[in-house]
N, CA and C of each residue as an Amber inpcrd file, in Angstrom:
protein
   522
  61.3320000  98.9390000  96.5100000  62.2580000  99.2520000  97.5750000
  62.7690000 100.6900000  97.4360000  62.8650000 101.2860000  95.9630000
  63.5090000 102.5960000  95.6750000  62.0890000 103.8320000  96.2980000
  61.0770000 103.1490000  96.4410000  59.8080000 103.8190000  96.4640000
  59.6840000 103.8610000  97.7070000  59.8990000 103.0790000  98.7500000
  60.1360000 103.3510000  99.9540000  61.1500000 103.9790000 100.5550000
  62.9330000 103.8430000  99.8910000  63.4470000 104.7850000 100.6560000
  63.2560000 106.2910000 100.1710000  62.8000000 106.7340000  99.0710000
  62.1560000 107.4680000  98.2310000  61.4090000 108.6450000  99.2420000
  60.2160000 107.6450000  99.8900000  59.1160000 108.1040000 100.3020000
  59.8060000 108.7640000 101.7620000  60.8990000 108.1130000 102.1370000
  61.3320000 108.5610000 103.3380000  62.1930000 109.9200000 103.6630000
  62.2480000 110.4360000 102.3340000  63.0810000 111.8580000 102.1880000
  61.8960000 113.1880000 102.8490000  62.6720000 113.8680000 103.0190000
  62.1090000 115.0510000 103.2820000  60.9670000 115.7020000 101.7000000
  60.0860000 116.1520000 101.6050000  58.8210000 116.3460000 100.3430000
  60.1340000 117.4210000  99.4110000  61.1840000 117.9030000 100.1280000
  61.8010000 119.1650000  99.1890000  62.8990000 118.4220000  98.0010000
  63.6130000 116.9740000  99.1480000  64.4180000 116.1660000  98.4620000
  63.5140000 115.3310000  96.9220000  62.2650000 114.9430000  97.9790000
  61.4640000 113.7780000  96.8040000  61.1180000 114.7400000  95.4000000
  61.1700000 116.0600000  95.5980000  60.5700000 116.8890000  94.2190000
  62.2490000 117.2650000  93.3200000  63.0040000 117.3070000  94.0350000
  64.5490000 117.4970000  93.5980000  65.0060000 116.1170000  92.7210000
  64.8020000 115.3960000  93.5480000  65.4010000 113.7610000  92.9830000
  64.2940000 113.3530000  91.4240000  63.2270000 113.6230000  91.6390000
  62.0040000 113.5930000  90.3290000  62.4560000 114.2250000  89.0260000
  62.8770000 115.5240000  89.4530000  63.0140000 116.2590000  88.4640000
  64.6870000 116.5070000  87.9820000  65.5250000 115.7400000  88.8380000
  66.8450000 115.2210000  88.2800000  66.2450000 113.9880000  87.2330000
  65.4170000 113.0570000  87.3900000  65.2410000 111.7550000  86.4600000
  64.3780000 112.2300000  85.9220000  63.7320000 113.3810000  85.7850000
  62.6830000 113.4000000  84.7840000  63.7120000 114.3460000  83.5630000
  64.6770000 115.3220000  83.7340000  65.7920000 115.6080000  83.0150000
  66.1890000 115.1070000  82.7310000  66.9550000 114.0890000  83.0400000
  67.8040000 113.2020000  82.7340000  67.2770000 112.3970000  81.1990000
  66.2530000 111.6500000  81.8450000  65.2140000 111.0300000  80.5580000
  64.9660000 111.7990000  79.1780000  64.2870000 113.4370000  79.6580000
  64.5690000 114.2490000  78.6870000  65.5880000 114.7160000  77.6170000
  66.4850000 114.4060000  78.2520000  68.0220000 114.9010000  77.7680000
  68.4260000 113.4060000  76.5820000  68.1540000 112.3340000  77.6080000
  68.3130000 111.3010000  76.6240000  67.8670000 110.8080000  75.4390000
  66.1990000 111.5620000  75.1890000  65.0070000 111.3680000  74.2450000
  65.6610000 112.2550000  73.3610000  65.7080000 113.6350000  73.5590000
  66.2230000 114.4870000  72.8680000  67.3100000 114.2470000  72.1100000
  68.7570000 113.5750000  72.6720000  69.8660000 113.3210000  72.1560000
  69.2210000 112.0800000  70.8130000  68.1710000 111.0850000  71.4760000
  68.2610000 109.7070000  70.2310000  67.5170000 110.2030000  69.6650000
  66.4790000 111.2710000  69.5090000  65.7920000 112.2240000  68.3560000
  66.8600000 112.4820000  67.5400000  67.7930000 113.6020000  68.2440000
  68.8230000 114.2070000  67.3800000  69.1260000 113.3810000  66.6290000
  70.1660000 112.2480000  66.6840000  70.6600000 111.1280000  66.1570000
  70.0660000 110.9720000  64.7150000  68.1520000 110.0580000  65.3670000
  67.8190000 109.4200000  64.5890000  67.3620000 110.2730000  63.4960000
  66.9470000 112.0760000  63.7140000  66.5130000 112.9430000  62.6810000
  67.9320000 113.5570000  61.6650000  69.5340000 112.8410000  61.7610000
  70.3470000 113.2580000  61.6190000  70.7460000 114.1380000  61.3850000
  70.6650000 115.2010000  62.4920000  70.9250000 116.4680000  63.1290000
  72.0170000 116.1410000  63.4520000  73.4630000 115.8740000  63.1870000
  74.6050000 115.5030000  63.8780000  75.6590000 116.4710000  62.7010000
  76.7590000 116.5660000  63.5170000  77.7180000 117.2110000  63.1030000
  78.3720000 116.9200000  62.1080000  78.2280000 115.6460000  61.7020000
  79.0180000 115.0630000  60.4190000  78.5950000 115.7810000  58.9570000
  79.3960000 115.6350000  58.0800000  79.1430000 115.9880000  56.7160000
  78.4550000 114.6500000  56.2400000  77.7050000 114.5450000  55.0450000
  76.8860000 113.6500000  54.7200000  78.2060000 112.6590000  53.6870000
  78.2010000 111.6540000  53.3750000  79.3330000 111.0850000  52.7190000
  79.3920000 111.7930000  51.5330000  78.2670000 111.8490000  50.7520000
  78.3070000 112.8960000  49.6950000  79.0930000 113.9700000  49.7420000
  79.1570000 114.7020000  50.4280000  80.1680000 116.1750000  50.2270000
  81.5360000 115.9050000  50.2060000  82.3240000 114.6010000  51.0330000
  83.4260000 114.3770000  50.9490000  83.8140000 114.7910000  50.0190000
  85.1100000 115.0230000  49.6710000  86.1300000 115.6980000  48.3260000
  87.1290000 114.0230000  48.4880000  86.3890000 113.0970000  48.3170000
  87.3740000 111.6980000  48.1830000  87.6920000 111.4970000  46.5750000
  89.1440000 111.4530000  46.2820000  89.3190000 110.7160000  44.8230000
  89.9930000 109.7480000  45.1460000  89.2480000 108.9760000  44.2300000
  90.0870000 108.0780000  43.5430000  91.7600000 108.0830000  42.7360000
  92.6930000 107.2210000  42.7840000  94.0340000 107.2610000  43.0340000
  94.1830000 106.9770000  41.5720000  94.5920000 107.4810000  40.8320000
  94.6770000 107.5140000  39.4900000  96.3190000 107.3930000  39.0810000
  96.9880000 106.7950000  37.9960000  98.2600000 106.4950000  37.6140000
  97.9350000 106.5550000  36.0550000  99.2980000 107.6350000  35.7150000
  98.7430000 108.1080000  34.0210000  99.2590000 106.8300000  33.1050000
  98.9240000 106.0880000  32.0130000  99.3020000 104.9990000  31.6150000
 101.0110000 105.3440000  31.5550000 101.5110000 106.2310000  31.2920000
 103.0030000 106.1450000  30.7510000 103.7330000 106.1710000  32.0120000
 103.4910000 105.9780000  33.2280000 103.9980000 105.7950000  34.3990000
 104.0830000 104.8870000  34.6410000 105.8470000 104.5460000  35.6350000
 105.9580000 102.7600000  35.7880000 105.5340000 103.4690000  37.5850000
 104.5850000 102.8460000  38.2740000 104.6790000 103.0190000  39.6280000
 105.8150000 101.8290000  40.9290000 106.4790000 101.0040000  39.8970000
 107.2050000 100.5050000  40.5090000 109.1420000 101.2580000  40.3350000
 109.0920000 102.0580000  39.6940000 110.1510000 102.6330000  39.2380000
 109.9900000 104.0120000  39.8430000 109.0770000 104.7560000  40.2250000
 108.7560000 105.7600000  41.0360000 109.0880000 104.9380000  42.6050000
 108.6740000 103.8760000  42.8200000 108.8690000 103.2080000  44.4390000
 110.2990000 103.5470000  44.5960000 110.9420000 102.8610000  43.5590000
 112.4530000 102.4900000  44.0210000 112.9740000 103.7800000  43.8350000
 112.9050000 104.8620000  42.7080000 112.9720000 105.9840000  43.4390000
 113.4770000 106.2890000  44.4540000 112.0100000 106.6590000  45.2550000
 111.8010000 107.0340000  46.6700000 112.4410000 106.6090000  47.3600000
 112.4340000 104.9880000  47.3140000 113.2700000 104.2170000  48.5900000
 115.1150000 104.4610000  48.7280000 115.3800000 104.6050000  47.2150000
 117.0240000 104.8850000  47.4370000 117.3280000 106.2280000  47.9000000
 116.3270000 107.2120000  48.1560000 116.6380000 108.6390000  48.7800000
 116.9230000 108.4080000  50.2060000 117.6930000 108.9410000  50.4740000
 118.1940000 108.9780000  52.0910000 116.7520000 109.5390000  52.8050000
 116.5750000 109.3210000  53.6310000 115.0150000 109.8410000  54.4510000
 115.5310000 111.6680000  55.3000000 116.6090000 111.3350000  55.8020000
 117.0080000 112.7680000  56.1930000 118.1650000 113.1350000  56.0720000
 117.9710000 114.8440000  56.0200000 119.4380000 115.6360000  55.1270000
 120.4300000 115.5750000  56.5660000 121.5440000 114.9970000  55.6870000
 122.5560000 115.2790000  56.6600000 123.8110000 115.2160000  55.4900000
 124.7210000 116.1250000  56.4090000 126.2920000 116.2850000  55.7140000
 126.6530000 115.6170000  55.6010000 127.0310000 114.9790000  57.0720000
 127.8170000 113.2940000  57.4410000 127.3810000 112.5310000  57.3360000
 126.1910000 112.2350000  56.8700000 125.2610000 111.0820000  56.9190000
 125.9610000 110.2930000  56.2760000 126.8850000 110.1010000  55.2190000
 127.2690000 109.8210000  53.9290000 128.4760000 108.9530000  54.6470000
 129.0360000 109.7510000  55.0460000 131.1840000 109.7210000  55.7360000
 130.4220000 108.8690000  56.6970000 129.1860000 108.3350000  57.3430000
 129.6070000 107.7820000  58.8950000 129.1930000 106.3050000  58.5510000
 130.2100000 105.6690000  58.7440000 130.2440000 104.0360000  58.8260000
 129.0470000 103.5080000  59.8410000 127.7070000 102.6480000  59.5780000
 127.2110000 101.7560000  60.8460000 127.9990000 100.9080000  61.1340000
 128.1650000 100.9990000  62.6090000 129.0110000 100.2930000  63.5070000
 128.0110000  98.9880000  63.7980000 128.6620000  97.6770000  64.0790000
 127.3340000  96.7180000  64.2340000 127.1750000  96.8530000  65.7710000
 125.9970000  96.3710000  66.2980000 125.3700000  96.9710000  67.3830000
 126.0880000  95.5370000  68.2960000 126.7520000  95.8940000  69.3050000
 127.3740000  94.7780000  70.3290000 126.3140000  94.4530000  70.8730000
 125.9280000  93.3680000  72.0490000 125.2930000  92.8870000  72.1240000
 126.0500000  92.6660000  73.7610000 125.4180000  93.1630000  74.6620000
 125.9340000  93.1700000  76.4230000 125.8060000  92.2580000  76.6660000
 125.2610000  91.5550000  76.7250000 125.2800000  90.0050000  77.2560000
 126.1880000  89.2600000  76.2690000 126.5740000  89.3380000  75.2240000
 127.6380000  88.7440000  74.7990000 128.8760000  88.4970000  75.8260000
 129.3540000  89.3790000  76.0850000 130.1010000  89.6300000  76.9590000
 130.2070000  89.3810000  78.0080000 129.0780000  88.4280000  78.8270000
 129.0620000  88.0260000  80.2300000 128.7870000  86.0560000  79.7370000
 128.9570000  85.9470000  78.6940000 129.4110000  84.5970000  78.0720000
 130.4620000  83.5200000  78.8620000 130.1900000  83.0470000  79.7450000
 131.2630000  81.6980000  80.4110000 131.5780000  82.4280000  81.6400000
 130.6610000  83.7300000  81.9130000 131.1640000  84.4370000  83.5030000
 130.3260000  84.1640000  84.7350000 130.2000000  84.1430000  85.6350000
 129.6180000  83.9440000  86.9140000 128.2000000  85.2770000  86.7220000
 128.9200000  86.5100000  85.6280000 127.6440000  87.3640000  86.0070000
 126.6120000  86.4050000  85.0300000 126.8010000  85.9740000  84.2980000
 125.7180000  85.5500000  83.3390000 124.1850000  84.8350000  84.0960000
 125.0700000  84.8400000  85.3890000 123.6770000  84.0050000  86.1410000
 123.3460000  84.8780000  87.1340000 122.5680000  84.7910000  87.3070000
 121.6900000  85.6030000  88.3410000 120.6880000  84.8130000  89.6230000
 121.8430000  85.0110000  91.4430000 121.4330000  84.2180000  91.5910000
 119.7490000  84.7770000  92.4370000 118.8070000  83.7010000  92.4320000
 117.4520000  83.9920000  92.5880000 116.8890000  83.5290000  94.1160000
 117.4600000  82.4540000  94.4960000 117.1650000  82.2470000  95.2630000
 117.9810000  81.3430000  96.2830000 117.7970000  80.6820000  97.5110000
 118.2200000  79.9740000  98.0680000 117.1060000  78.9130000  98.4860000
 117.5720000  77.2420000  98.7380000 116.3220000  76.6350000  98.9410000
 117.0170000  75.3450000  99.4760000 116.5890000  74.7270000 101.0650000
 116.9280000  73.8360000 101.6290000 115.8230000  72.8210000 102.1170000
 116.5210000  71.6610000 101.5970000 115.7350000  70.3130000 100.9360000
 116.5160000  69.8330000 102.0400000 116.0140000  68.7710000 103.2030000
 116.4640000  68.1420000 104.2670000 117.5030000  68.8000000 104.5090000
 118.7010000  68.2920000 105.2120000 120.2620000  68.6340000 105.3650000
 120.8980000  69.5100000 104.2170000 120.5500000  69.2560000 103.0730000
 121.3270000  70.2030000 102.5230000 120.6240000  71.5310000 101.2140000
 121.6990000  72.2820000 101.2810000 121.1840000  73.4880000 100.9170000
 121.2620000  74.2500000  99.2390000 120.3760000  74.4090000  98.2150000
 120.8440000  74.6800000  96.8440000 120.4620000  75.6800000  96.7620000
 121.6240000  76.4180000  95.8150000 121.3210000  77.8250000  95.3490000
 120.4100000  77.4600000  93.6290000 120.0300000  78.4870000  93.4020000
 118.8720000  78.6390000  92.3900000 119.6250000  80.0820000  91.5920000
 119.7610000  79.7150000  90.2450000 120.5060000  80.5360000  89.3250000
 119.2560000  80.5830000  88.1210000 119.1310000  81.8870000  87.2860000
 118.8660000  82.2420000  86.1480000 119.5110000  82.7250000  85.7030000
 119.6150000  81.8790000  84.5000000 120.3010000  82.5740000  82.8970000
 120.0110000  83.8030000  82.2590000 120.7930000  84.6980000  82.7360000
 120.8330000  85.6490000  81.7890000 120.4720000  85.5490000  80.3990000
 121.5300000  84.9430000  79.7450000 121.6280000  84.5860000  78.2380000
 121.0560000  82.9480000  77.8130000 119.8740000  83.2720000  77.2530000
 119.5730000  82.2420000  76.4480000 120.6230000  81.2250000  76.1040000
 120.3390000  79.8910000  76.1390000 121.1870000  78.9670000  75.1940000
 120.8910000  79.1660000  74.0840000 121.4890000  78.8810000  72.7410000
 121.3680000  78.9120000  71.4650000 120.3650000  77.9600000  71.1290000
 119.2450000  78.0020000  70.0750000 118.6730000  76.6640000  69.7480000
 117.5120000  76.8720000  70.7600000 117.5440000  77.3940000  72.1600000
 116.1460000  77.2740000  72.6450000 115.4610000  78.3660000  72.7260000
 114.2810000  77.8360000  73.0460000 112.8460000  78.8630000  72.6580000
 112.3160000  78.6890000  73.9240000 111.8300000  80.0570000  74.1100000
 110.9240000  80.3000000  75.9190000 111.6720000  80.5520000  76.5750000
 111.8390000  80.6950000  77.8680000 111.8420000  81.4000000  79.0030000
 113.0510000  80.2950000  79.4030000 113.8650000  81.0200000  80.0060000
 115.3800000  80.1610000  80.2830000 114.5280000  79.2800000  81.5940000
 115.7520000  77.9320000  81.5820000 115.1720000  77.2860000  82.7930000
 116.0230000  77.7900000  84.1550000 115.8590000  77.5450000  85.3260000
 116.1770000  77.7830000  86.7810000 116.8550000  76.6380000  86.7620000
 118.3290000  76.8280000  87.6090000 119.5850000  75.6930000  87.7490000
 119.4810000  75.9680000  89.2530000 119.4190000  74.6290000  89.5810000
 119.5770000  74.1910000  91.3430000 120.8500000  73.9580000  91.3930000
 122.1060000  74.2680000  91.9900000 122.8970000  73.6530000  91.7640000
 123.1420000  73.8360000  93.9210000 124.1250000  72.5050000  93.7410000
 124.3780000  72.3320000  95.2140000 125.9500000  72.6460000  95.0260000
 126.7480000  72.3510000  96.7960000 128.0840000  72.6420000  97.0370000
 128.7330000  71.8400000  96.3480000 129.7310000  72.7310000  95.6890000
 130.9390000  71.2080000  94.2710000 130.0900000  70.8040000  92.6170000
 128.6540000  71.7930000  92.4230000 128.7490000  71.5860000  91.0980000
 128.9650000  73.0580000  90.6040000 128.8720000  72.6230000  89.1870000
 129.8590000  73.7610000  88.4170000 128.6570000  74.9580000  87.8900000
 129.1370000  75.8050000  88.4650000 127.8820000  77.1350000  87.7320000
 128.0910000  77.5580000  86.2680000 129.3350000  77.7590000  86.0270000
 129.5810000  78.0230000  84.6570000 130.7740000  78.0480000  84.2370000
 131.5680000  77.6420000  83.0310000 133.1680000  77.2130000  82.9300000
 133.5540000  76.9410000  83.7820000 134.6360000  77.7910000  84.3940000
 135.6410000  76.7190000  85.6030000 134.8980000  77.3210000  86.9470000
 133.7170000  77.8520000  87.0390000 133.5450000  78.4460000  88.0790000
 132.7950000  77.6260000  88.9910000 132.8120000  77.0210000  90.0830000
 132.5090000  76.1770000  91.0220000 132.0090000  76.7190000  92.1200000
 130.4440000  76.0290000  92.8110000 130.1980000  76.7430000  93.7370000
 130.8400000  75.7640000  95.0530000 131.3820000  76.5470000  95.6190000
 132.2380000  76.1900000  96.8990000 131.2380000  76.2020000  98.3930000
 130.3010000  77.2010000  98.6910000 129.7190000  77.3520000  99.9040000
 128.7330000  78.0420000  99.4800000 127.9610000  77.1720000 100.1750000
 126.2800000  78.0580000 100.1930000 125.9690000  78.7580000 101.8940000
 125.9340000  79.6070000 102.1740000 124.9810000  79.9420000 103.7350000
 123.7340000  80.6720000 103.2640000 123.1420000  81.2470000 104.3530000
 121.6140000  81.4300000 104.3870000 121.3110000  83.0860000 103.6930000
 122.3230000  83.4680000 102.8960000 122.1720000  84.4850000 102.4290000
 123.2020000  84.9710000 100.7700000 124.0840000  84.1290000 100.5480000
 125.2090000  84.2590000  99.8130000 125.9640000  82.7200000  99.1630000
 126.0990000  82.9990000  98.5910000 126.5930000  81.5140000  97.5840000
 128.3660000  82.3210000  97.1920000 129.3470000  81.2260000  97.9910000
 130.9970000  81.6460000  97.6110000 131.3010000  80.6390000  96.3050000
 131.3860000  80.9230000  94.9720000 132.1380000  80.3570000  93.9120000
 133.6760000  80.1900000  93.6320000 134.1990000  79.3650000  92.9120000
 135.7150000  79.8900000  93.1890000 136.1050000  79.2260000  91.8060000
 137.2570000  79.7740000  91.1140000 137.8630000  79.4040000  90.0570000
 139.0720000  79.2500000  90.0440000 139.7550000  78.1950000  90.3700000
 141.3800000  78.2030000  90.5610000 141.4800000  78.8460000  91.7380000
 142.7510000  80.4630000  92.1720000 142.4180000  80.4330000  93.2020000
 141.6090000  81.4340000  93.2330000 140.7690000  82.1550000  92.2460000
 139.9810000  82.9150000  92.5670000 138.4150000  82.8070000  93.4770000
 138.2240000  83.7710000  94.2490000 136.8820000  83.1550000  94.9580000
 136.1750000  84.4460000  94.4900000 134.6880000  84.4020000  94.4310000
 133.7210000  85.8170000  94.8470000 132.5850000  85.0050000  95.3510000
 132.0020000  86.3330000  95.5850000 130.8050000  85.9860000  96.5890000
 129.5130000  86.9420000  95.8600000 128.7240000  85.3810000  95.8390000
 127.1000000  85.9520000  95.1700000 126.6920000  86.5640000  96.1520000
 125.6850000  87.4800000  96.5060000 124.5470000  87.6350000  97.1790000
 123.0830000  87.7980000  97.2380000 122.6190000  87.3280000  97.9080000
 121.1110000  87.1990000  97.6170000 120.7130000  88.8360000  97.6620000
 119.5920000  89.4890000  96.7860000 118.8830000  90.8500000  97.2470000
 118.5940000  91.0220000  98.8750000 119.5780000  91.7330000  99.2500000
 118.7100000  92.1380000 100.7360000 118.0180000  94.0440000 100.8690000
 116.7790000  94.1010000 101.0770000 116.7340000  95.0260000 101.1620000
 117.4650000  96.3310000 101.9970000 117.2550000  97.2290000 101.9300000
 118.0860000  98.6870000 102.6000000 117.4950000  98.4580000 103.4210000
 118.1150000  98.6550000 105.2710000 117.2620000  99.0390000 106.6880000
 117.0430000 100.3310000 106.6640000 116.1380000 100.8260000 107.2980000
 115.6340000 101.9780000 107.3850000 116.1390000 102.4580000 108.7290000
């Protein structure tokens, strides 16, 4: 089939296209010559300058480790004077709050309508991927916080007499 659309070129193309694959081939023979006559750029393993790791008997190499390891890694003045602070932890802090959930979605099952929450923060004790909370109008999202009203875009919670209002992502209009 290559021989027929081949044959259908102009005689200037069919001598051009020949002598691209007859190069080509050349170039490739030549290169696995090179190779196999090891004509290649490498040094032969022999010339390497590799030693072997030598330790004089009167050396403890575990007393040289610890050494090393009690040296501070970089020079600093203050390095010394500055207390590590322990690292807080942001989601600590959204612990028993309405932000801790994130709501995801909205989803209506016959007559009535549930919002869909993800956990921010892991429960303690579990492993994998937090689960998704359906919760409907009058159950509790988190401590005293109660979802009061769902509509087709926003979930109203309320705590005593506090109220706020979730909202679903709506994109920017253009």
């Amino acid at each position: 089939m290559l021989r027929l659309n081949l044959a259908q070129l102009p005689l200037h193309q069919q001598k051009l296209y020949k002598l691209v694959i007859a190069a080509t081939g050349a170039a490739f023979l030549l290169g696995l010559f090179w190779v196999l006559l090891g004509f290649s750029d490498q040094t032969p393993a022999a010339d390497n300058e590799w030693q072997a790791t030598s330790i004089a008997a009167g050396e403890d190499p575990l007393a040289q480790f610890v050494a090393l390891d009690e040296k501070p890694r970089w020079f600093t003045e203050a390095g010394a004077q500055v207390a590590v602070q322990p690292v807080d932890d942001p989601l600590k802090a959204l612990e028993g709050k309405p932000e801790s959930l994130r709501l995801t979605g909205l989803v209506t099952q016959g007559d009535k309508t549930y919002a869909l929450f993800l956990p921010l923060i892991a429960l303690e004790g579990s492993t994998g991927k937090p689960a998704i909370r359906q919760l409907g109008e009058g159950d509790t999202l988190v401590g005293e916080w109660v979802v009061k009203r769902i509509s087709h875009n926003q979930v109203e919670i309320q705590q005593g007499d506090e109220t706020q209002t979730l909202k679903m992502y709506q994109p920017k209009a253009k």
